[in-house]
Amino acid sequence: MTDQPPPSETPASPDLWTAVDDLWTWLDANRAHGGQEGLLLRMLKLSEEVGEVAQAVIGATGQNPRKGVTHTWEEVQGELCDVVITALVALRTLTPDTREVFTRHLAKVTARSLGPSAAGEARQ
């Protein structure tokens, strides 16, 4: 038995690239700082999110004896998702061609790591 709702009750998942654009638009409309300062702060947000992953891992393992177990591995998963989302929004801040830039770079990393034939398969 699972804790997931039946397919009819599962909310529709947003398209990744549409969601990234929507989040970027919302953040851009509500930013406290513009220009170079706003750009740098958007990039620094990524470091904050990575720190939250570290905090969650430490909490999930009970590494801090004073605090004990304070997080779950599901919370670690959520924090990792926040890192990915934040990185994609930061990339969108640098270029409106986020999807193309990311896809091209993923193909390079895949080819470098798995060989050229794997990169071609990843694009299909």
C-alpha positions as CSV (number, residue, x, y, z in Angstrom):
1,M,0.0,0.0,0.0
2,T,1.3,3.5,-0.9
3,D,0.7,6.9,0.6
4,Q,0.3,8.4,-2.9
5,P,-3.2,9.5,-4.0
6,P,-4.9,7.7,-6.9
7,P,-4.0,9.1,-10.3
8,S,-7.3,11.0,-10.5
9,E,-6.3,12.9,-7.4
10,T,-2.7,13.6,-8.3
11,P,-2.2,17.2,-9.2
12,A,-1.0,17.8,-12.7
13,S,2.8,18.3,-12.7
14,P,3.9,21.6,-14.2
15,D,6.2,21.6,-17.2
16,L,9.7,22.1,-15.9
17,W,10.7,24.9,-18.2
18,T,7.4,26.7,-17.9
19,A,7.6,26.5,-14.1
20,V,11.2,27.8,-14.2
21,D,10.1,30.8,-16.4
22,D,7.1,31.4,-14.1
23,L,9.2,31.4,-11.0
24,W,11.8,33.7,-12.6
25,T,9.1,36.1,-13.7
26,W,7.6,36.1,-10.2
27,L,11.0,36.6,-8.5
28,D,12.0,39.3,-11.0
29,A,8.7,41.2,-10.4
30,N,9.2,41.0,-6.6
31,R,13.0,41.6,-6.2
32,A,14.3,43.9,-3.6
33,H,17.5,44.6,-5.6
34,G,18.1,45.0,-9.3
35,G,21.1,45.2,-11.6
36,Q,24.4,43.5,-10.7
37,E,23.5,43.3,-7.0
38,G,20.2,41.5,-7.8
39,L,22.1,39.1,-10.1
40,L,24.7,38.3,-7.4
41,L,22.1,37.8,-4.7
42,R,20.2,35.4,-7.0
43,M,23.4,33.4,-7.4
44,L,24.1,33.4,-3.7
45,K,20.7,32.0,-3.0
46,L,22.1,28.7,-4.5
47,S,24.7,28.6,-1.7
48,E,21.9,29.1,0.9
49,E,20.0,26.1,-0.6
50,V,23.0,23.9,-0.6
51,G,23.6,24.7,3.0
52,E,20.0,23.6,3.8
53,V,20.8,20.3,2.1
54,A,23.8,19.9,4.4
55,Q,21.7,20.8,7.5
56,A,19.1,18.3,6.5
57,V,21.7,15.5,5.9
58,I,23.3,16.2,9.3
59,G,19.8,16.2,10.9
60,A,18.8,12.9,9.1
61,T,21.9,11.1,10.3
62,G,21.8,12.5,13.8
63,Q,25.4,13.7,13.4
64,N,24.9,16.6,15.9
65,P,24.7,14.8,19.3
66,R,23.2,17.9,20.9
67,K,20.2,17.9,18.5
68,G,19.9,14.2,17.5
69,V,17.8,13.2,14.5
70,T,16.0,16.4,13.4
71,H,15.2,15.7,9.7
72,T,14.1,12.8,7.4
73,W,15.5,11.6,4.2
74,E,12.4,12.9,2.5
75,E,13.3,16.3,3.7
76,V,16.8,15.9,2.2
77,Q,15.1,15.0,-1.1
78,G,13.0,18.2,-0.9
79,E,16.1,20.3,-0.1
80,L,17.9,18.8,-3.1
81,C,14.9,19.7,-5.3
82,D,15.2,23.2,-4.0
83,V,18.8,23.3,-5.1
84,V,17.9,22.2,-8.6
85,I,15.0,24.7,-8.9
86,T,17.2,27.5,-7.6
87,A,20.0,26.6,-10.0
88,L,17.6,26.6,-13.0
89,V,16.1,29.9,-11.9
90,A,19.6,31.4,-11.6
91,L,20.4,30.1,-15.0
92,R,17.2,31.7,-16.3
93,T,18.4,34.9,-14.8
94,L,21.5,34.7,-17.0
95,T,19.7,33.7,-20.2
96,P,16.2,33.3,-21.6
97,D,17.5,30.2,-23.5
98,T,17.6,28.2,-20.3
99,R,16.3,25.0,-21.8
100,E,18.8,25.0,-24.7
101,V,21.8,26.0,-22.6
102,F,21.0,23.3,-20.0
103,T,20.3,20.6,-22.7
104,R,23.5,21.4,-24.5
105,H,25.5,21.3,-21.3
106,L,23.9,18.1,-20.1
107,A,24.8,16.5,-23.5
108,K,28.5,17.5,-23.0
109,V,28.6,16.2,-19.4
110,T,26.9,12.9,-20.5
111,A,29.3,12.5,-23.4
112,R,32.3,13.2,-21.2
113,S,31.2,10.8,-18.6
114,L,29.4,8.0,-20.5
115,G,30.8,8.4,-24.0
116,P,29.4,10.0,-27.1
117,S,26.8,7.3,-27.9
118,A,25.2,7.9,-24.5
119,A,24.9,11.6,-25.1
120,G,23.1,11.0,-28.4
121,E,20.7,8.6,-26.6
122,A,20.0,11.2,-23.9
123,R,18.9,13.7,-26.5
124,Q,16.3,11.4,-28.0
